[in-house]
Tab-separated table of C-alpha atoms and ligand atoms in Angstrom:
chain	number	residue	atom	x	y	z
A	1	UNK	CA	149.997	126.373	128.688
A	2	UNK	CA	152.359	123.269	129.165
A	3	UNK	CA	151.104	119.813	128.438
A	4	UNK	CA	147.826	120.205	125.996
A	5	UNK	CA	145.167	117.498	127.117
A	6	UNK	CA	141.850	116.235	125.869
A	7	UNK	CA	139.522	114.282	128.305
A	8	UNK	CA	136.971	111.869	126.961
A	9	UNK	CA	134.029	111.247	128.865
A	10	UNK	CA	132.459	113.718	131.067
A	11	UNK	CA	130.385	111.351	133.264
A	12	UNK	CA	130.354	110.788	136.795
A	13	UNK	CA	134.265	110.292	137.272
A	14	UNK	CA	135.135	112.344	133.997
A	15	UNK	CA	133.922	115.508	135.939
A	16	UNK	CA	136.291	115.147	138.496
A	17	UNK	CA	139.232	114.587	136.091
A	18	UNK	CA	138.393	117.846	134.022
A	19	UNK	CA	138.159	119.683	137.582
A	20	UNK	CA	141.577	118.395	138.730
A	21	UNK	CA	143.459	118.735	135.344
A	22	UNK	CA	141.906	122.108	134.979
A	23	UNK	CA	143.528	123.332	138.228
A	24	UNK	CA	146.865	122.567	137.419
A	25	UNK	CA	149.327	124.955	136.152
A	26	UNK	CA	151.458	123.134	133.725
A	27	UNK	CA	148.555	121.891	131.590
A	28	UNK	CA	145.853	122.804	129.560
A	29	UNK	CA	142.476	121.121	128.940
A	30	UNK	CA	141.821	122.267	125.326
A	31	UNK	CA	139.007	119.441	124.759
A	32	UNK	CA	136.416	117.447	126.631
A	33	UNK	CA	134.739	114.888	124.321
A	34	UNK	CA	131.094	113.914	125.512
A	35	UNK	CA	128.426	112.569	123.426
A	36	UNK	CA	125.669	113.089	125.828
A	37	UNK	CA	124.081	116.363	124.945
A	38	UNK	CA	122.972	117.050	128.299
A	39	UNK	CA	126.326	116.521	130.019
A	40	UNK	CA	128.252	118.302	127.128
A	41	UNK	CA	126.288	121.283	127.790
A	42	UNK	CA	126.980	121.232	131.593
A	43	UNK	CA	130.582	121.013	130.799
A	44	UNK	CA	130.405	124.049	128.527
A	45	UNK	CA	128.605	125.957	130.773
A	46	UNK	CA	131.143	125.304	133.750
A	47	UNK	CA	134.317	125.604	131.667
A	48	UNK	CA	133.701	128.296	128.936
A	49	UNK	CA	137.259	128.159	128.128
A	50	UNK	CA	137.353	124.117	126.990
A	51	UNK	CA	136.222	123.118	123.666
A	52	UNK	CA	133.281	120.730	124.183
A	53	UNK	CA	132.879	118.172	121.186
A	54	UNK	CA	131.032	114.893	120.440
A	55	UNK	CA	133.417	112.924	118.164
A	56	UNK	CA	136.528	111.533	119.897
A	57	UNK	CA	138.284	111.504	116.019
A	58	UNK	CA	138.401	115.310	116.361
A	59	UNK	CA	140.613	115.504	119.476
A	60	UNK	CA	142.844	112.719	118.383
A	61	UNK	CA	143.507	114.509	114.846
A	62	UNK	CA	144.373	117.521	116.609
A	63	UNK	CA	148.349	117.736	116.337
A	64	UNK	CA	148.316	120.302	119.139
A	65	UNK	CA	146.947	117.499	121.903
A	66	UNK	CA	149.698	115.636	123.410
A	67	UNK	CA	147.690	113.705	125.823
A	68	UNK	CA	144.439	112.108	126.125
A	69	UNK	CA	142.414	111.049	129.331
A	70	UNK	CA	140.049	108.257	128.898
A	71	UNK	CA	136.970	108.289	131.321
A	72	UNK	CA	134.610	106.001	129.651
A	73	UNK	CA	133.041	102.776	130.236
A	74	UNK	CA	135.537	99.922	130.707
A	75	UNK	CA	134.560	98.285	127.230
A	76	UNK	CA	135.670	101.260	125.452
A	77	UNK	CA	139.191	101.586	127.017
A	78	UNK	CA	141.035	99.187	124.744
A	79	UNK	CA	139.834	100.819	121.834
A	80	UNK	CA	140.190	104.485	122.844
A	81	UNK	CA	143.721	104.038	124.293
A	82	UNK	CA	144.880	102.253	121.232
A	83	UNK	CA	143.557	104.830	118.806
A	84	UNK	CA	144.863	107.693	121.098
A	85	UNK	CA	148.551	105.942	120.878
A	86	UNK	CA	148.180	105.372	117.005
A	87	UNK	CA	147.850	109.208	117.037
A	88	UNK	CA	151.102	109.766	118.793
A	89	UNK	CA	149.282	110.827	122.393
A	90	UNK	CA	150.263	109.840	125.841
A	91	UNK	CA	147.224	108.075	127.370
A	92	UNK	CA	145.873	108.165	131.095
A	93	UNK	CA	142.731	105.825	131.055
A	94	UNK	CA	140.520	104.872	133.906
A	95	UNK	CA	140.678	101.918	135.876
A	96	UNK	CA	140.470	98.910	135.065
A	97	UNK	CA	142.871	99.389	132.226
A	98	UNK	CA	141.087	96.905	129.824
A	99	UNK	CA	138.424	94.264	130.224
A	100	UNK	CA	140.849	91.215	129.131
A	101	UNK	CA	144.610	90.784	130.178
A	102	UNK	CA	145.679	90.192	126.522
A	103	UNK	CA	144.433	93.756	125.546
A	104	UNK	CA	146.381	95.241	128.597
A	105	UNK	CA	149.491	93.522	127.385
A	106	UNK	CA	149.121	94.720	123.822
A	107	UNK	CA	148.524	98.285	124.962
A	108	UNK	CA	151.606	98.333	127.254
A	109	UNK	CA	153.656	96.859	124.394
A	110	UNK	CA	152.514	99.389	121.985
A	111	UNK	CA	153.016	102.396	124.437
A	112	UNK	CA	156.759	101.089	124.920
A	113	UNK	CA	157.377	100.957	121.311
A	114	UNK	CA	156.036	104.139	120.737
A	115	UNK	CA	157.775	105.633	123.843
A	116	UNK	CA	154.455	107.277	124.988
A	117	UNK	CA	153.297	107.319	128.633
A	118	UNK	CA	150.453	104.816	129.406
A	119	UNK	CA	149.162	105.335	132.743
A	120	UNK	CA	145.996	103.865	134.689
A	121	UNK	CA	144.060	105.983	137.340
A	122	UNK	CA	144.461	103.847	140.580
A	123	UNK	CA	143.569	106.994	142.210
A	124	UNK	CA	143.868	104.944	145.801
A	125	UNK	CA	147.641	104.901	145.075
A	126	UNK	CA	147.649	108.581	145.579
A	127	UNK	CA	145.952	108.791	149.116
A	128	UNK	CA	147.821	109.955	152.006
A	129	UNK	CA	146.738	106.559	153.731
A	130	UNK	CA	148.171	104.310	151.195
A	131	UNK	CA	151.381	106.369	150.481
A	132	UNK	CA	152.017	106.049	154.319
A	133	UNK	CA	151.330	102.498	154.396
A	134	UNK	CA	153.449	101.911	151.452
A	135	UNK	CA	156.541	103.483	153.053
A	136	UNK	CA	156.265	101.666	156.225
A	137	UNK	CA	155.882	98.362	154.615
A	138	UNK	CA	158.851	99.014	152.526
A	139	UNK	CA	160.718	100.106	155.844
A	140	UNK	CA	159.943	96.548	157.237
A	141	UNK	CA	157.979	98.437	160.119
A	142	UNK	CA	155.058	95.813	160.085
A	143	UNK	CA	157.117	92.815	159.569
A	144	UNK	CA	156.372	90.310	157.289
A	145	UNK	CA	152.609	90.661	155.647
A	146	UNK	CA	150.633	87.728	156.666
A	147	UNK	CA	147.346	88.697	155.308
A	148	UNK	CA	145.116	91.595	154.006
A	149	UNK	CA	141.544	91.323	154.307
A	150	UNK	CA	139.490	94.115	152.785
A	151	UNK	CA	135.676	94.881	152.876
A	152	UNK	CA	134.400	97.155	149.962
A	153	UNK	CA	130.777	96.921	150.263
A	154	UNK	CA	127.651	99.238	149.754
A	155	UNK	CA	124.168	99.686	148.447
A	156	UNK	CA	126.088	100.592	144.858
A	157	UNK	CA	124.976	101.068	141.409
A	158	UNK	CA	124.379	97.623	139.288
A	159	UNK	CA	126.740	97.857	136.381
A	160	UNK	CA	124.943	96.499	132.890
A	161	UNK	CA	128.233	95.303	131.445
A	162	UNK	CA	130.449	93.997	134.275
A	163	UNK	CA	130.368	92.465	137.630
A	164	UNK	CA	131.003	93.851	141.076
A	165	UNK	CA	134.664	92.405	141.066
A	166	UNK	CA	135.536	94.366	137.755
A	167	UNK	CA	133.875	97.405	139.459
A	168	UNK	CA	135.197	97.464	142.863
A	169	UNK	CA	138.232	95.105	143.247
A	170	UNK	CA	140.607	97.152	141.072
A	171	UNK	CA	140.895	99.395	143.957
A	172	UNK	CA	141.798	96.547	146.324
A	173	UNK	CA	144.043	94.842	143.815
A	174	UNK	CA	145.803	97.809	142.855
A	175	UNK	CA	146.470	98.938	146.571
A	176	UNK	CA	147.292	95.211	147.392
A	177	UNK	CA	149.814	95.065	144.430
A	178	UNK	CA	151.464	98.183	145.392
A	179	UNK	CA	152.043	97.291	149.076
A	180	UNK	CA	153.083	93.805	148.350
A	181	UNK	CA	155.081	94.536	145.271
A	182	UNK	CA	154.423	90.836	144.034
A	183	UNK	CA	151.836	88.928	142.067
A	184	UNK	CA	150.057	86.097	143.632
A	185	UNK	CA	150.609	82.570	142.894
A	186	UNK	CA	146.695	81.684	142.635
A	187	UNK	CA	143.642	83.363	142.256
A	188	UNK	CA	140.159	82.249	143.423
A	189	UNK	CA	136.912	83.705	143.392
A	190	UNK	CA	133.286	82.874	144.038
A	191	UNK	CA	130.210	85.181	143.591
A	192	UNK	CA	126.556	85.228	142.884
A	193	UNK	CA	124.175	87.326	140.908
A	194	UNK	CA	120.686	88.148	142.285
A	195	UNK	CA	119.537	89.592	138.632
A	196	UNK	CA	118.427	87.801	135.694
A	197	UNK	CA	121.371	88.961	133.863
A	198	UNK	CA	123.834	86.681	135.810
A	199	UNK	CA	126.207	89.381	136.392
A	200	UNK	CA	127.652	88.914	139.840
A	201	UNK	CA	126.373	91.587	142.623
A	202	UNK	CA	128.755	89.875	145.220
A	203	UNK	CA	131.711	88.279	144.913
A	204	UNK	CA	134.849	87.017	147.350
A	205	UNK	CA	138.338	87.173	145.813
A	206	UNK	CA	141.293	85.151	147.484
A	207	UNK	CA	144.770	85.516	146.369
A	208	UNK	CA	147.578	83.401	147.801
A	209	UNK	CA	151.219	84.434	147.605
A	210	UNK	CA	154.434	81.833	148.172
A	211	UNK	CA	155.467	83.322	151.418
A	212	UNK	CA	152.325	82.256	153.608
A	213	UNK	CA	150.732	85.477	152.681
A	214	UNK	CA	146.685	85.172	152.102
A	215	UNK	CA	144.659	88.174	150.832
A	216	UNK	CA	141.132	88.438	150.830
A	217	UNK	CA	138.605	90.995	149.416
A	218	UNK	CA	134.764	91.105	150.038
A	219	UNK	CA	133.051	93.001	147.181
A	220	UNK	CA	129.252	93.877	147.148
A	221	UNK	CA	126.727	96.323	145.351
A	222	UNK	CA	123.868	95.105	147.799
A	223	UNK	CA	125.069	96.079	151.303
A	224	UNK	CA	122.654	98.108	153.713
A	225	UNK	CA	125.797	99.789	154.831
A	226	UNK	CA	128.906	101.254	153.200
A	227	UNK	CA	132.264	99.674	154.517
A	228	UNK	CA	135.832	100.347	153.074
A	229	UNK	CA	137.743	98.855	155.380
A	230	UNK	CA	141.386	96.733	154.916
A	231	UNK	CA	143.152	94.944	157.633
A	232	UNK	CA	146.816	94.303	157.247
A	233	UNK	CA	148.367	91.729	159.399
A	234	UNK	CA	152.120	91.922	159.622
A	235	UNK	CA	154.197	89.809	162.094
A	236	UNK	CA	155.437	92.818	163.940
A	237	UNK	CA	152.300	95.169	163.880
A	238	UNK	CA	148.676	95.033	162.536
A	239	UNK	CA	146.879	97.886	160.876
A	240	UNK	CA	143.456	98.985	160.147
A	241	UNK	CA	142.749	101.235	157.482
A	242	UNK	CA	139.119	102.670	157.510
A	243	UNK	CA	138.575	104.646	154.728
A	244	UNK	CA	135.124	105.961	155.947
A	245	UNK	CA	136.999	107.647	158.544
A	246	UNK	CA	137.219	111.579	157.873
A	247	UNK	CA	140.688	112.026	159.510
A	248	UNK	CA	141.833	108.848	161.569
A	249	UNK	CA	141.914	106.514	158.646
A	250	UNK	CA	144.772	104.347	159.833
A	251	UNK	CA	145.432	102.748	163.156
A	252	UNK	CA	148.518	100.830	163.821
A	253	UNK	CA	148.193	98.020	166.593
A	254	UNK	CA	151.067	96.801	168.439
A	255	UNK	CA	149.652	93.460	168.429
A	256	UNK	CA	151.177	90.169	167.262
A	257	UNK	CA	151.261	86.505	168.425
A	258	UNK	CA	154.430	83.981	168.967
A	259	UNK	CA	153.640	80.380	168.714
A	260	UNK	CA	155.670	78.094	170.900
A	261	UNK	CA	155.756	74.500	171.011
A	262	UNK	CA	155.974	72.431	174.354
A	263	UNK	CA	157.701	69.640	173.557
A	264	UNK	CA	157.070	68.024	176.782
A	265	UNK	CA	153.376	68.226	176.429
A	266	UNK	CA	153.536	67.857	172.322
A	267	UNK	CA	151.495	70.735	171.765
A	268	UNK	CA	151.502	74.509	170.473
A	269	UNK	CA	150.852	77.348	172.587
A	270	UNK	CA	150.522	80.988	171.388
A	271	UNK	CA	151.678	84.067	173.108
A	272	UNK	CA	149.905	87.267	172.267
A	273	UNK	CA	151.032	90.524	172.524
A	274	UNK	CA	148.375	93.619	172.864
A	275	UNK	CA	150.159	96.871	172.966
A	276	UNK	CA	149.380	100.497	172.147
A	277	UNK	CA	147.525	101.886	169.091
A	278	UNK	CA	149.008	104.675	166.947
A	279	UNK	CA	147.289	106.995	164.846
A	280	UNK	CA	149.379	108.590	162.289
A	281	UNK	CA	148.747	112.050	160.479
A	282	UNK	CA	148.459	111.251	156.923
A	283	UNK	CA	148.508	113.531	153.920
A	284	UNK	CA	145.077	115.085	153.124
A	285	UNK	CA	145.644	116.377	149.596
A	286	UNK	CA	142.842	115.187	147.139
A	287	UNK	CA	144.422	111.835	145.661
A	288	UNK	CA	143.036	112.707	142.059
A	289	UNK	CA	145.026	116.057	142.041
A	290	UNK	CA	148.301	114.200	142.945
A	291	UNK	CA	147.421	111.569	140.170
A	292	UNK	CA	146.862	114.170	137.483
A	293	UNK	CA	150.373	115.689	138.557
A	294	UNK	CA	151.970	112.340	138.368
A	295	UNK	CA	150.571	112.044	134.880
A	296	UNK	CA	151.768	115.451	133.763
A	297	UNK	CA	155.397	114.822	135.226
A	298	UNK	CA	155.603	111.431	133.522
A	299	UNK	CA	155.325	113.494	130.111
A	300	UNK	CA	157.216	116.524	131.022
A	301	UNK	CA	159.997	114.824	133.392
A	302	UNK	CA	160.104	111.390	131.901
A	303	UNK	CA	159.169	110.276	135.567
A	304	UNK	CA	158.027	106.632	135.886
A	305	UNK	CA	154.318	107.047	137.392
A	306	UNK	CA	153.399	105.572	140.471
A	307	UNK	CA	150.391	103.940	139.099
A	308	UNK	CA	152.169	102.825	135.849
A	309	UNK	CA	151.031	100.579	133.023
A	310	UNK	CA	152.426	97.419	134.621
A	311	UNK	CA	150.270	97.857	137.773
A	312	UNK	CA	147.538	98.616	135.362
A	313	UNK	CA	148.084	95.305	133.406
A	314	UNK	CA	148.625	93.200	136.708
A	315	UNK	CA	145.370	94.369	138.039
A	316	UNK	CA	143.410	93.098	134.856
A	317	UNK	CA	145.737	89.938	135.090
A	318	UNK	CA	144.362	89.214	138.416
A	319	UNK	CA	140.676	90.228	137.324
A	320	UNK	CA	140.876	87.855	134.294
A	321	UNK	CA	141.762	85.159	136.316
A	322	UNK	CA	139.247	85.803	138.783
A	323	UNK	CA	136.424	85.792	136.152
A	324	UNK	CA	137.689	82.305	135.068
A	325	UNK	CA	137.368	81.215	138.675
A	326	UNK	CA	134.149	82.587	139.069
A	327	UNK	CA	132.840	80.932	136.041
A	328	UNK	CA	134.309	77.537	137.096
A	329	UNK	CA	132.927	77.162	140.700
A	330	UNK	CA	135.602	78.889	142.383
A	331	UNK	CA	138.555	77.017	140.740
A	332	UNK	CA	141.886	77.887	142.075
A	333	UNK	CA	143.522	79.479	139.018
A	334	UNK	CA	147.589	79.925	138.747
A	335	UNK	CA	149.092	82.782	137.220
B	401	NAD	N1	139.464	105.982	139.698
B	401	NAD	C1	138.311	105.860	140.567
B	401	NAD	O1	138.099	105.869	141.793
B	401	NAD	C2	136.738	105.883	139.591
B	401	NAD	C3	135.674	106.044	140.227
B	401	NAD	C4	134.429	105.950	139.480
B	401	NAD	C5	134.612	105.393	137.891
B	401	NAD	N2	135.598	105.249	137.544
B	401	NAD	C6	136.085	104.812	136.089
B	401	NAD	O2	135.555	105.719	135.439
B	401	NAD	C7	135.320	105.125	134.089
B	401	NAD	C8	133.837	105.958	133.749
B	401	NAD	O3	132.929	105.720	134.707
B	401	NAD	P1	131.666	106.639	135.026
B	401	NAD	O4	131.053	106.083	136.349
B	401	NAD	O5	132.202	108.020	135.139
B	401	NAD	O6	130.658	106.289	134.090
B	401	NAD	P2	129.790	107.491	133.264
B	401	NAD	O7	128.821	106.400	132.517
B	401	NAD	O8	129.002	108.321	134.477
B	401	NAD	O9	130.578	108.257	132.307
B	401	NAD	C9	131.152	107.665	131.017
B	401	NAD	C10	130.790	109.181	130.008
B	401	NAD	O10	131.464	108.819	128.785
B	401	NAD	C11	130.662	109.186	127.767
B	401	NAD	N3	131.524	108.449	126.795
B	401	NAD	C12	131.325	106.962	126.460
B	401	NAD	N4	131.959	106.687	125.392
B	401	NAD	C13	132.149	107.994	124.536
B	401	NAD	C14	132.661	108.318	123.408
B	401	NAD	N5	133.132	107.227	122.669
B	401	NAD	N6	132.852	109.550	123.207
B	401	NAD	C15	132.350	110.431	124.095
B	401	NAD	N7	131.626	110.285	125.334
B	401	NAD	C16	131.648	108.998	125.461
B	401	NAD	C17	129.292	108.735	128.284
B	401	NAD	O11	128.250	109.660	127.472
B	401	NAD	C18	129.316	109.096	129.709
B	401	NAD	O12	129.049	110.403	130.213
B	401	NAD	C19	135.086	103.805	134.355
B	401	NAD	O13	135.936	103.087	133.851
B	401	NAD	C20	134.903	103.812	135.769
B	401	NAD	O14	135.544	102.487	136.544
B	401	NAD	C21	136.907	105.295	138.414
């Protein structure tokens, strides 16, 4: 009962979405739409109560369907989201929201005009670790954020239609935007392709803010090891967020520095502070389940979702600027 849903795309990520929405009590997954026969069959076998269809028009034209979840490849997000909104459905679309800032803006305008929920699955915002960091940063516990430096590399699947930034950086950008609550002033990206299709498989993205904050992301599909690590340097404390750690994902270092100017000698000296390391207990609920609940709450209670359309749109804005920078030899692009 409750909200009636259709999920389009039963691929790698769609499977996780179907499992999580199917476990919620206040919604019913009425349809899965999957055009590949083998995947569709797997879904039917696993969920006999869900109607599996191959054409999305069938689910969009069903007046019983309140909301559509889109888990297809990025180049289809805009068209499918637009059609779903036009058919009076709330929309949850996978990250990144669209493949251009213009399209993201248009979808948000449409959703606002039609009073429909438009949400983007930036799953990391719902992890215990990121929720904890958000609370502490908002409370000023770490002071002014001077830098964020993130490494997201592994021997990843080369995508055919998008580069490594569009694939991996949405996670880092959404976390960063959520934690900092601000847009950078400039975006700069460099990268390289080791394949004939010229799609970058290694890329470095730098964001500069107006308050002496610098953010750097290292994204790669060609690393021999998998690293998911974010360093956050605050003026009071510093944080290591290692998502590969099963339990101790966050370590807070009571570490800092203070610069003194020695006027007699006409030079700067730095005092360092190396204090205790604290490992907080963070929530371990599956992030995707919390994300799914947030979408349903947005529909039923009118709650603004944490991963709202604005975050989705700003992530794409930064990716769009990064793409321009990549194609112009790392030129700094003002937002
Ligand atoms: N939030 C996350 O952490 C996370 C993780 C992985 C992937 N994703 C996102 O999920 C999306 C899908 O990625 P994936 O890795 O699951 O891709 P995938 O190729 O494994 O799955 C996509 C599925 O959609 C189906 N499909 C495509 N167009 C369709 C249509 N018009 N009608 C019916 N079925 C259609 C395909 O047949 C395929 O099975 C991407 O946007 C990706 O960025 C998000």
